[in-house]
CSV table of C-alpha atoms in Angstrom, one decimal:
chain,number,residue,atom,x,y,z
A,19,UNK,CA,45.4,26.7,27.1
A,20,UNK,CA,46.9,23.8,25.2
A,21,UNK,CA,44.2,20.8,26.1
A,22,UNK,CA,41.3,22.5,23.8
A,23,UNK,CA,43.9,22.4,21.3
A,24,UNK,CA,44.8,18.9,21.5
A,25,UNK,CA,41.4,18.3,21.8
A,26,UNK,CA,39.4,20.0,19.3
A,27,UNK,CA,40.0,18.1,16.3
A,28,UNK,CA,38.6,15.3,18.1
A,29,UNK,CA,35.7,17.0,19.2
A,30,UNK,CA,35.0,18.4,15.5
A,31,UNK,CA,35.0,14.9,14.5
A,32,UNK,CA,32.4,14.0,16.7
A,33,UNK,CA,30.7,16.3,15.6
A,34,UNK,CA,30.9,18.9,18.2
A,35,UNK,CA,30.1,22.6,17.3
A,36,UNK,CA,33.5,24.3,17.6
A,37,UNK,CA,33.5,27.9,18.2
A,38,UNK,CA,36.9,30.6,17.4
A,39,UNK,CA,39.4,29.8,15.4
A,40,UNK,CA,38.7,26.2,13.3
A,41,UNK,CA,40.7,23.4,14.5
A,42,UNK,CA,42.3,23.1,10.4
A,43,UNK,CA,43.6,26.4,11.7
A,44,UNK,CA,44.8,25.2,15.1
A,45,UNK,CA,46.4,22.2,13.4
A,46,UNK,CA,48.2,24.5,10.7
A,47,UNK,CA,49.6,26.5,14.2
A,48,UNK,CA,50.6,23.4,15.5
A,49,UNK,CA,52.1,21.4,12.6
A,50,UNK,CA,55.5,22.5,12.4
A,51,UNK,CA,56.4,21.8,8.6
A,52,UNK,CA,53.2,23.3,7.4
A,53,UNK,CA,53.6,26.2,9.9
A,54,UNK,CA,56.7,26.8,8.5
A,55,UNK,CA,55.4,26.6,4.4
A,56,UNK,CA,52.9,29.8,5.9
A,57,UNK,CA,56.2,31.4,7.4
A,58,UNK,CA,58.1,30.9,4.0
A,59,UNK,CA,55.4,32.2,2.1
A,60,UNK,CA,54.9,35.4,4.3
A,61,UNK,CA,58.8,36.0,4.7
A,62,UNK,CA,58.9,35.8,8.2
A,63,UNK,CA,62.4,35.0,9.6
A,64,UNK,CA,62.4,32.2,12.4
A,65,UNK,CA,64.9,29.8,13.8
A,66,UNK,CA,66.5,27.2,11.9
A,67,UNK,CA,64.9,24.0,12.7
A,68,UNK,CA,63.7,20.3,11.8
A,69,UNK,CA,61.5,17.7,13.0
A,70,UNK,CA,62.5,13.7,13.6
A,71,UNK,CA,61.2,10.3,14.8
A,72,UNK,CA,64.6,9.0,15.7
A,73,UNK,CA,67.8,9.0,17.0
A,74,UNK,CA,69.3,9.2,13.2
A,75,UNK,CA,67.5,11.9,11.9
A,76,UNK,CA,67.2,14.0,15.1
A,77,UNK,CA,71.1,13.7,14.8
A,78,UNK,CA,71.6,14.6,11.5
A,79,UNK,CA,68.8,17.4,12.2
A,80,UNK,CA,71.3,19.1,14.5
A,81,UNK,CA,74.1,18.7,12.7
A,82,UNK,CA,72.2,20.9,9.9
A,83,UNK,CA,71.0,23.3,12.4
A,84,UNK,CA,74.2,23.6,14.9
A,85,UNK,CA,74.3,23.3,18.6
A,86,UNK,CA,73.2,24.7,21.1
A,87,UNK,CA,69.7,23.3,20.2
A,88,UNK,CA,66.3,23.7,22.1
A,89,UNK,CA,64.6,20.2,21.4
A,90,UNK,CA,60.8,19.3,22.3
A,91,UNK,CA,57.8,17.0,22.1
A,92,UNK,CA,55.3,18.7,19.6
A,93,UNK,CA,51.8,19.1,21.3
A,94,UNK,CA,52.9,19.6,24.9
A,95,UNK,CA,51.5,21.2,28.0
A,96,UNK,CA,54.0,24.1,30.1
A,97,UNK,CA,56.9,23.6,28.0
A,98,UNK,CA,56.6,20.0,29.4
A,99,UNK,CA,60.1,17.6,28.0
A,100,UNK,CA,61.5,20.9,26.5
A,101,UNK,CA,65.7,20.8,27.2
A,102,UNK,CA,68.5,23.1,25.4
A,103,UNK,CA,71.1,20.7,24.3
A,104,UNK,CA,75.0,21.1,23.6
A,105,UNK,CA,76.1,17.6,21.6
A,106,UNK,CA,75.3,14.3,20.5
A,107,UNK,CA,75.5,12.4,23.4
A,108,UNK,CA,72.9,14.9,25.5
A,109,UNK,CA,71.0,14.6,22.1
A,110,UNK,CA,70.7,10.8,21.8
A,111,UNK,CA,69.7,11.0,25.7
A,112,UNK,CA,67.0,13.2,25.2
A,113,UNK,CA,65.3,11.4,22.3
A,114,UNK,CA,65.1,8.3,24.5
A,115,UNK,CA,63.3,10.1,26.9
A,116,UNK,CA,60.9,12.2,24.7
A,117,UNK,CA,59.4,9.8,22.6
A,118,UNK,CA,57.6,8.3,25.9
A,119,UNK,CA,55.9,12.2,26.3
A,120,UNK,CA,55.6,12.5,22.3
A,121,UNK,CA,53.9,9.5,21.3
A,122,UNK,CA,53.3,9.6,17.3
A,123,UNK,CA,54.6,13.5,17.0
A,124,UNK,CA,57.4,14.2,15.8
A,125,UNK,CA,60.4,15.6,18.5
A,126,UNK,CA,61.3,19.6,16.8
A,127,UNK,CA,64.7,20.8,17.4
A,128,UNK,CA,65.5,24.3,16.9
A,129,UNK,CA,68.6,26.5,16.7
A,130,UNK,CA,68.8,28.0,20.3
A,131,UNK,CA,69.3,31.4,20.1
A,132,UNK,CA,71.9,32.1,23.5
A,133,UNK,CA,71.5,35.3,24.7
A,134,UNK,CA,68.5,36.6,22.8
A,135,UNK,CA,65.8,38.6,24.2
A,136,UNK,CA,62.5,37.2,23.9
A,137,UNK,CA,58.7,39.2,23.6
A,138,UNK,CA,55.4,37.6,24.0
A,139,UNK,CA,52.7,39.3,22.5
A,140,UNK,CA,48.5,38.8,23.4
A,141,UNK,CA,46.0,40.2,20.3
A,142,UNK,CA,42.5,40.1,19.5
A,143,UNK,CA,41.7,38.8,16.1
A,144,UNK,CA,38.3,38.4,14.5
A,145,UNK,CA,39.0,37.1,11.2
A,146,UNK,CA,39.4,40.5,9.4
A,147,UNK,CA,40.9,42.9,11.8
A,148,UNK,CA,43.5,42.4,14.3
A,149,UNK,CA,44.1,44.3,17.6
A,150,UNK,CA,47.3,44.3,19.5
A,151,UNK,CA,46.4,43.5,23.8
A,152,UNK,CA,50.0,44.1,25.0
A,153,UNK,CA,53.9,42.9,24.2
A,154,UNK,CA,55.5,41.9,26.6
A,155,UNK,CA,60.2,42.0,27.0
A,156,UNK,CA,61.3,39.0,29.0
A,157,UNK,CA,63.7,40.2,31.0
A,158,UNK,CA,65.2,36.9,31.5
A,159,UNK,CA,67.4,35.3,28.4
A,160,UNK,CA,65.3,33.6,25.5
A,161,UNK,CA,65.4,29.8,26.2
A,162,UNK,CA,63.3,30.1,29.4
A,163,UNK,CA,59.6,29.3,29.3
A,164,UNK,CA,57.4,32.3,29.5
A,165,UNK,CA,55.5,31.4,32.0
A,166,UNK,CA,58.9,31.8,34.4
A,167,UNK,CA,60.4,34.9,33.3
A,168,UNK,CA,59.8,38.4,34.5
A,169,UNK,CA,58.3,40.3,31.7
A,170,UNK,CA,57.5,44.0,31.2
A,171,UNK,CA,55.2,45.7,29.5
A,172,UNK,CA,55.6,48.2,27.9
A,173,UNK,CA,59.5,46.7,26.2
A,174,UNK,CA,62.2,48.0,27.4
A,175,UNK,CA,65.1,47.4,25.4
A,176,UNK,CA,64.3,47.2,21.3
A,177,UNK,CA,64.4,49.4,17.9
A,178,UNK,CA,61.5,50.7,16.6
A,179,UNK,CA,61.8,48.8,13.7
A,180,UNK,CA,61.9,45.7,15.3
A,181,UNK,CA,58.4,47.0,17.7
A,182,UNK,CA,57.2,47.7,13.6
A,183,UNK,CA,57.9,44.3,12.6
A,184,UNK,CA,56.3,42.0,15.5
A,185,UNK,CA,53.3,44.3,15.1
A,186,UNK,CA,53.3,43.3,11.7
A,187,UNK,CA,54.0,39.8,11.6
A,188,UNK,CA,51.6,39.6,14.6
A,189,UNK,CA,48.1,40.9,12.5
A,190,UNK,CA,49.9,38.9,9.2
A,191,UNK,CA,50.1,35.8,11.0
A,192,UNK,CA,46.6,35.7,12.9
A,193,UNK,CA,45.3,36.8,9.4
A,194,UNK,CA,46.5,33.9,7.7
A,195,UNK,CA,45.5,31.5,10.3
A,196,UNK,CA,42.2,33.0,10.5
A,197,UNK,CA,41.7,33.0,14.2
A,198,UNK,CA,38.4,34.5,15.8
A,199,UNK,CA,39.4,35.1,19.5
A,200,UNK,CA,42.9,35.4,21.2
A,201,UNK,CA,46.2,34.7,19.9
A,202,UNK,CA,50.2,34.7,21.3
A,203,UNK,CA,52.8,34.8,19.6
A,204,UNK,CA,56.3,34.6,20.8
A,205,UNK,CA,59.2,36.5,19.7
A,206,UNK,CA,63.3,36.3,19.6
A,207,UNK,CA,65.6,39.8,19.2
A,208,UNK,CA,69.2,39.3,18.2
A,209,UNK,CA,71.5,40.9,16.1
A,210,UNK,CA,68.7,43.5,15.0
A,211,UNK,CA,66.8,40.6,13.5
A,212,UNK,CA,63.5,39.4,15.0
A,213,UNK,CA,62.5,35.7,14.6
A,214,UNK,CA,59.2,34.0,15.6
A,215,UNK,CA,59.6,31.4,18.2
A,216,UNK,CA,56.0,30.3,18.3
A,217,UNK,CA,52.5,31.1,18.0
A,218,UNK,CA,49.2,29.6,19.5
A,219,UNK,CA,46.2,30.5,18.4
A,220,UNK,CA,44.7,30.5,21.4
A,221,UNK,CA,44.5,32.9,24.9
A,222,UNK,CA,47.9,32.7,27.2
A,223,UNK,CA,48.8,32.6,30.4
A,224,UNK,CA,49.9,36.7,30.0
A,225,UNK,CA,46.2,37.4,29.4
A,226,UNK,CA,45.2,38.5,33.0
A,227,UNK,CA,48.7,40.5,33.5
A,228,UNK,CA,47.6,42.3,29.5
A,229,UNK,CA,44.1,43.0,30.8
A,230,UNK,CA,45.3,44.6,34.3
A,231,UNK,CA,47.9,47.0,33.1
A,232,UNK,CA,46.4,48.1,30.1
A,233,UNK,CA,42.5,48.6,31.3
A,234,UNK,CA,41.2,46.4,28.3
A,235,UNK,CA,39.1,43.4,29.6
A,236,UNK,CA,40.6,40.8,26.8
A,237,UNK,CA,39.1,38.0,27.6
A,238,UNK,CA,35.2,39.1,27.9
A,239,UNK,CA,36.0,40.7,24.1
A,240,UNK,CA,37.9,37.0,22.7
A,241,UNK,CA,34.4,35.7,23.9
A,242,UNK,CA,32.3,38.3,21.8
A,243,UNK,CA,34.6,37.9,18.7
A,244,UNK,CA,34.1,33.7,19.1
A,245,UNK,CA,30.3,34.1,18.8
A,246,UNK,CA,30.7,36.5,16.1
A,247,UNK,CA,31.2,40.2,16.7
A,248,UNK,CA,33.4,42.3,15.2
A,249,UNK,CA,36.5,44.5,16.3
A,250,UNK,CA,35.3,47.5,14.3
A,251,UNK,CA,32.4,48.2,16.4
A,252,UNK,CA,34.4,48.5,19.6
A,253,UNK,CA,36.6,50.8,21.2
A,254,UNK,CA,39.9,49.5,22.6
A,255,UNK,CA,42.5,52.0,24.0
A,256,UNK,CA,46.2,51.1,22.2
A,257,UNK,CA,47.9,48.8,24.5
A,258,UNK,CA,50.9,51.5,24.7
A,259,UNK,CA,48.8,54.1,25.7
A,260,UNK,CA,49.9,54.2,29.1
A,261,UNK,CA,51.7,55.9,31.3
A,262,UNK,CA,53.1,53.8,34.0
A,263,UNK,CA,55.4,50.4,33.7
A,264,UNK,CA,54.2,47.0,34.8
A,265,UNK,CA,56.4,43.9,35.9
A,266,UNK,CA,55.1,40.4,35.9
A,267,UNK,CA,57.0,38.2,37.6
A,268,UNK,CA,57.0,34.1,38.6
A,269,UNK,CA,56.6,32.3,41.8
A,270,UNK,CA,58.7,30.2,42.0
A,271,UNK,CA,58.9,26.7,44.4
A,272,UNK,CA,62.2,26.0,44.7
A,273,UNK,CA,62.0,26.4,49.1
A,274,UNK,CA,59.4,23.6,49.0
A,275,UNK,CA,61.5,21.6,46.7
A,276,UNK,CA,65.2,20.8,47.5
A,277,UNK,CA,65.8,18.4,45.3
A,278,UNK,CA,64.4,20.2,42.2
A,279,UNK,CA,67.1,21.7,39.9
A,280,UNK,CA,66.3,25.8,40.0
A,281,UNK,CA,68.0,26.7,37.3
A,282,UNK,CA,65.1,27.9,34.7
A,283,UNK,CA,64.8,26.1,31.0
A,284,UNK,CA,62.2,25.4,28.6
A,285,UNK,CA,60.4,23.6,31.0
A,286,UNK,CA,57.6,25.6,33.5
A,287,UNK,CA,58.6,25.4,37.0
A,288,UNK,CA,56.9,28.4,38.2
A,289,UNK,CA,53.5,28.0,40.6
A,290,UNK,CA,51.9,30.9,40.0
A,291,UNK,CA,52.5,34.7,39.1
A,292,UNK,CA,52.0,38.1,40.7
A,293,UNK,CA,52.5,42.0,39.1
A,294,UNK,CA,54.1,45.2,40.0
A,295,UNK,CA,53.1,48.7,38.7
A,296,UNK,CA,54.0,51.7,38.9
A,297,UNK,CA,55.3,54.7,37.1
A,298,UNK,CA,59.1,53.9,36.9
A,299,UNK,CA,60.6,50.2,35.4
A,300,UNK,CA,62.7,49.7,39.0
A,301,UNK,CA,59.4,50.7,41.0
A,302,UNK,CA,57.9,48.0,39.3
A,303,UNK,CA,60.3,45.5,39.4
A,304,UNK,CA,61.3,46.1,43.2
A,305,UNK,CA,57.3,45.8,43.7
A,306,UNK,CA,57.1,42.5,42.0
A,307,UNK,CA,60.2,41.1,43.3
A,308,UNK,CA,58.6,41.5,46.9
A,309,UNK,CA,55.5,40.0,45.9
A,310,UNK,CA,57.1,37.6,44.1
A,311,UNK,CA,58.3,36.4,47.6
A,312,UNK,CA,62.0,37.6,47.1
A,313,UNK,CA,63.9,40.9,48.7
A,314,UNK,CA,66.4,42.9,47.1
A,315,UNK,CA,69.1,44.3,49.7
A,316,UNK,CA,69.5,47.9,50.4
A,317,UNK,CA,73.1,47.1,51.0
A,318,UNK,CA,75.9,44.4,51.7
A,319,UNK,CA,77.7,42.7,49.2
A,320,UNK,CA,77.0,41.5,45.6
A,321,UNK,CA,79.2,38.4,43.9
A,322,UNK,CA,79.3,38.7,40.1
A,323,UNK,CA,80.3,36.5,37.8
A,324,UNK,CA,79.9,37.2,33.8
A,325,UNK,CA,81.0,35.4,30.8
A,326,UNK,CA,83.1,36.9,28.8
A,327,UNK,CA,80.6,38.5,26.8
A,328,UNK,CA,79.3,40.2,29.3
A,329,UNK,CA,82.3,41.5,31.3
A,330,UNK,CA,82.2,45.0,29.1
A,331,UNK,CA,78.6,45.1,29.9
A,332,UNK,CA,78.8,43.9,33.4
A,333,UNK,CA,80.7,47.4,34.3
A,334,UNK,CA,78.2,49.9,34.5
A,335,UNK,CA,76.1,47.6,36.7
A,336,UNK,CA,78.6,47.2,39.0
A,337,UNK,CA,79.8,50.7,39.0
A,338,UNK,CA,76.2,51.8,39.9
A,339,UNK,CA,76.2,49.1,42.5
A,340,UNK,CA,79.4,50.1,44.4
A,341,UNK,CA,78.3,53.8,43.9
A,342,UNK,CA,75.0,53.0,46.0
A,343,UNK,CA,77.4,51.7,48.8
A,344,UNK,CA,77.4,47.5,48.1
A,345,UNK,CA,80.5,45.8,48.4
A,346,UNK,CA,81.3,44.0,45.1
A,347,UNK,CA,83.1,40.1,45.1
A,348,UNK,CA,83.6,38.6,42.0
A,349,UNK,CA,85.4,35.4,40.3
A,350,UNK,CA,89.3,36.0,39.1
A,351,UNK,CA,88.0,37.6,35.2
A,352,UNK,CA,85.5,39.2,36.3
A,353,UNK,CA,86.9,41.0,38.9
A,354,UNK,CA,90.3,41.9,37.1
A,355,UNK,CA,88.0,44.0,34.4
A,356,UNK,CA,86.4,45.7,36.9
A,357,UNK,CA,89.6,46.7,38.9
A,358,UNK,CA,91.0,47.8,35.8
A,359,UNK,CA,88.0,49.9,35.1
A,360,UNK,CA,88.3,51.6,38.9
A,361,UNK,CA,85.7,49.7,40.5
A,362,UNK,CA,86.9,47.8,43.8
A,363,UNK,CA,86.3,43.9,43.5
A,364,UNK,CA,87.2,41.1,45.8
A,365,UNK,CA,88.3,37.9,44.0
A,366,UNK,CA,87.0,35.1,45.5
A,367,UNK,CA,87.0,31.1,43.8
A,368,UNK,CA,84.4,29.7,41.6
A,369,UNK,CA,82.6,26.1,42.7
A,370,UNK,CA,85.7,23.8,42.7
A,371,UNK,CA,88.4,26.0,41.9
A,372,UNK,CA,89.3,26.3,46.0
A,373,UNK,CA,88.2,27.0,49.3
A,374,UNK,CA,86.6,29.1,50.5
A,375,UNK,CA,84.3,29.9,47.3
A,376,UNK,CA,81.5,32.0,46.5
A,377,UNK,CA,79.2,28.9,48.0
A,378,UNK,CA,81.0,29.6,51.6
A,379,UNK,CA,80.3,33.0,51.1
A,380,UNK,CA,76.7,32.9,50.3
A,381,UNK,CA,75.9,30.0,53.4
A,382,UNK,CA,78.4,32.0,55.8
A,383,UNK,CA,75.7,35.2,54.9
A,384,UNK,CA,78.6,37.0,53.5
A,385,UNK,CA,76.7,37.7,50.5
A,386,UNK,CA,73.6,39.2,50.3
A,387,UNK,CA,72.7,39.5,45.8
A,388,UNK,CA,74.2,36.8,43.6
A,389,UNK,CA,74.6,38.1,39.6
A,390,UNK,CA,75.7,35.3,37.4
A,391,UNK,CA,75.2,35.1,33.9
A,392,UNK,CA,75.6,31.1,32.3
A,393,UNK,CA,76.5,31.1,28.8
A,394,UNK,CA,77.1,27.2,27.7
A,395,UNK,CA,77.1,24.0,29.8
A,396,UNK,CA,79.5,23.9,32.3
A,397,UNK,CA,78.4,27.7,33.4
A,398,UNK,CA,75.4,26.3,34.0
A,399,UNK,CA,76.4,23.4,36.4
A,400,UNK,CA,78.4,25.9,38.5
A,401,UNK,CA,75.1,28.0,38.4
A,402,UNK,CA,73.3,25.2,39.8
A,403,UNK,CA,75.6,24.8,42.8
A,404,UNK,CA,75.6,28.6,43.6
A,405,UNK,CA,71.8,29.0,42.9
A,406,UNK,CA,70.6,25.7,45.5
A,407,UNK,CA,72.7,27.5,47.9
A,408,UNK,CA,70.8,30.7,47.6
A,409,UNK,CA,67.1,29.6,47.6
A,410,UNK,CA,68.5,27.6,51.0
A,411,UNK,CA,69.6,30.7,52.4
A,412,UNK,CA,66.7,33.1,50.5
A,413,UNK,CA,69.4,35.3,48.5
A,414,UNK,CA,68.4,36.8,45.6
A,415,UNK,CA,69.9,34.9,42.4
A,416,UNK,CA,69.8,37.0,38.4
A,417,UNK,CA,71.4,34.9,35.7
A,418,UNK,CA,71.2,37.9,33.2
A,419,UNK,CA,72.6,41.5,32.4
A,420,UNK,CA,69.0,42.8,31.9
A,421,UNK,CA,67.4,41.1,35.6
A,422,UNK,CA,70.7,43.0,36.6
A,423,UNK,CA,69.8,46.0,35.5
A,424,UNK,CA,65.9,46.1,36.6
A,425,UNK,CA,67.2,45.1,39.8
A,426,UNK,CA,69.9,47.9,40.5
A,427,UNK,CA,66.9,50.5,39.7
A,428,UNK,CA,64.5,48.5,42.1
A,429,UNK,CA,67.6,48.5,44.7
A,430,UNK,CA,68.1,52.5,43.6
A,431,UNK,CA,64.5,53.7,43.6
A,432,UNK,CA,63.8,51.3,47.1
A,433,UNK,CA,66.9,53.1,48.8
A,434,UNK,CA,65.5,56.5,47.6
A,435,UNK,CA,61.8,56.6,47.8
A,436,UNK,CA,61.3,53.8,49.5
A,437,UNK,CA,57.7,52.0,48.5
A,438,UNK,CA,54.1,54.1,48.1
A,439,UNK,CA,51.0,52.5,47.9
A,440,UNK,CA,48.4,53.5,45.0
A,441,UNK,CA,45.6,51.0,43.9
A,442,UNK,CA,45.6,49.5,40.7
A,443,UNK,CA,42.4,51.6,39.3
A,444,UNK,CA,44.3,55.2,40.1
A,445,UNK,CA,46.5,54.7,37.1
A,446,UNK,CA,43.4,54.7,34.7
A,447,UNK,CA,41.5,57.6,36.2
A,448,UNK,CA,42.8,59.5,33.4
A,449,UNK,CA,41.7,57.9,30.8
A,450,UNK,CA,37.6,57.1,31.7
């Protein structure tokens, strides 16, 4: 994780033998202006960002770059003092605070890309030939550390092209940096374009979850390529030679912690993970859902509430939904595009717009799946209202289009087939 990386320099210094990747390398990973000379050099779209020591230049940083911006400590552990922020005032707040985690780094502030899907990707690298372990589609929004968000392997939602280029900025960029072990590197889809969001030259938290659904042990390998053996040698099946679907998905501790905001940022909340498999996407989901210590309904009645952007997109979901027999409430846009597009919706008042609202619902057990999308700041106060409510009560809360979907098939394939049991080595029989 990241204390070997913090650390390493100052163990090369004193003269400890450092095996993998060199800590100049580590340093080039970490040091964002020199990590973004590599990035110029090789072509590779990210972000627009900057780094500062101060209230003046972080401001002026932003202005360049243009809100919403996702602002952090450099060198950090879980995300730790990461924030997405909307103006100057939440920007002079936040430097105040950070410079107590960041010490002598700089603070970086990049444009935050709302509404982006985000990949992680695991490889093997041993200084002349890369291998790609797994990548991984968040299925929540972009924004939201990885070590929160559901993720599916393989993708579920992107071009071929865009599979093509993290592939290829994946081997380019563990090339350049010369790593000898693991590496993840974290990616951003919108607008057809792919930007790199980060890259550690180091194993990942996704590691296990790789090494489980695809049958390729990557850590014991990462330890043979750190004391010097080669990739070539080996066989490694291709990470998307598989036939079945696997969900990772976060525990989360919001029933142990009241007090603790749940809506999910930058910043790692989560206290562990657990994995679903299986041969369909809402098989898998529904599996990790339940392990994840959550339960999707089989029927009741679902509140929605979209932002504008999603409303067109929002339809189909909740057409499926009512089709499967759920009762749909919704908030006053919402629900007038989805009874002009046939589908029966109850309007019912957002947090502070009257009484009763969808928080009365939800603690009067009226409501049994909440489906909100946020999309700026005051969405996601309201959020925050209507999500405490449901981790009180244990309702199921999915802030975006794409949770939405995974969890209609779970709800679809749970109502249908209902849940079969089949151990985790039956999936590879046919491939030994």
């Amino acid at each position: 994780g990241q204390t070997p990386l913090n650390i390493a320099t100052l163990l090369k210094n004193a003269g400890v033998k450092i095996l993998g990747t060199n800590p100049d390398s580590i340093d080039l990973a970490e040091d964002r202006k020199k990590f973004g000379e590599i990035l110029d050099e090789l072509n590779i779209p990210v972000p627009r960002w900057g780094t500062a020591f101060s209230v003046e230049e972080a401001l002026d940083v932003a202005k360049e770059v243009g809100y919403p911006v996702l602002v952090r400590p450099s060198y950090v552990l879980g995300g730790r003092g990461m924030e997405i922020v909307y103006d100057d005032d939440g920007l002079k707040m936040y430097v105040g605070k950070a410079t107590l985690v960041s010490g002598d780094h700089p603070i970086l502030i990049d444009a935050f890309l709302e509404d982006a899907f985000e990949f992680d990707v695991d490889a093997l690298c041993d200084g002349e030939t890369v291998h790609i372990g797994g990548i991984m589609q968040h299925i929540e929004e972009a924004g939201i550390h990885s070590g929160d968000s559901a993720c599916v392997l393989p993708p579920y939602r992107i071009s071929s092209d865009a599979m093509e280029d993290i592939v290829r900025i994946t081997k380019s960029l563990a090339l350049e940096l010369n790593v000898k072990g693991l590496i993840n590197l974290q990616f951003a889809f919108k607008d057809n374009q792919v930007y790199v969001l980060e890259v550690n030259p180091r194993a990942s938290r996704t590691v296990p979850f790789v090494s489980k659904a695809t049958n390729v042990p990557l850590a014991r390998i990462a330890v043979k390529l750190v004391v010097g053996e080669k990739l070539k040698g080996m066989k490694l099946n291709p990470w998307d030679d598989i036939s079945h679907i696997a969900v990772k998905e976060a525990v989360l501790p919001f029933n142990k912690f009241p007090e603790e905001s749940i809506f999910l940022s930058p910043e790692m909340k989560s206290t562990g993970e657990v994995m679903g498999i299986s041969s369909t996407f809402g098989g898998s989901f529904l599996r990790a859902t339940i392990s994840a210590g959550s339960a999707l309904p089989e029927n009741g009645q679902v509140f929605i509430s979209v932002n504008d952007q999603d409303k067109m997109n929002a339809i189909p979901i909740a057409r499926d939904l009512s089709e499967m027999g759920f009762e749909i409430t919704a908030t006053f846009g919402t629900a007038r595009e989805l009874n002009r597009n046939g589908i029966p919706a109850h309007q019912i008042f957002k947090v502070g717009e009257g009484r009763p609202n969808v928080v009365d619902g939800i603690k009067n057990g009226e409501i049994q799946l909440v489906i909100n999308t946020p999309l700026g700041e005051q969405s996601r106060y309201d959020e925050e209202a209507i999500g405490r409510t449901c981790i009180q009560k244990g309702i199921m809360v999915i802030t975006t289009l794409s949770a939405a979907e995974a969890a209609v098939r779970g709800i679809r394939t749970q109502q249908q087939r209902g849940l079969e049991v089949k151990s985790l080595q039956d999936y590879f029989r046919h491939s030994e």
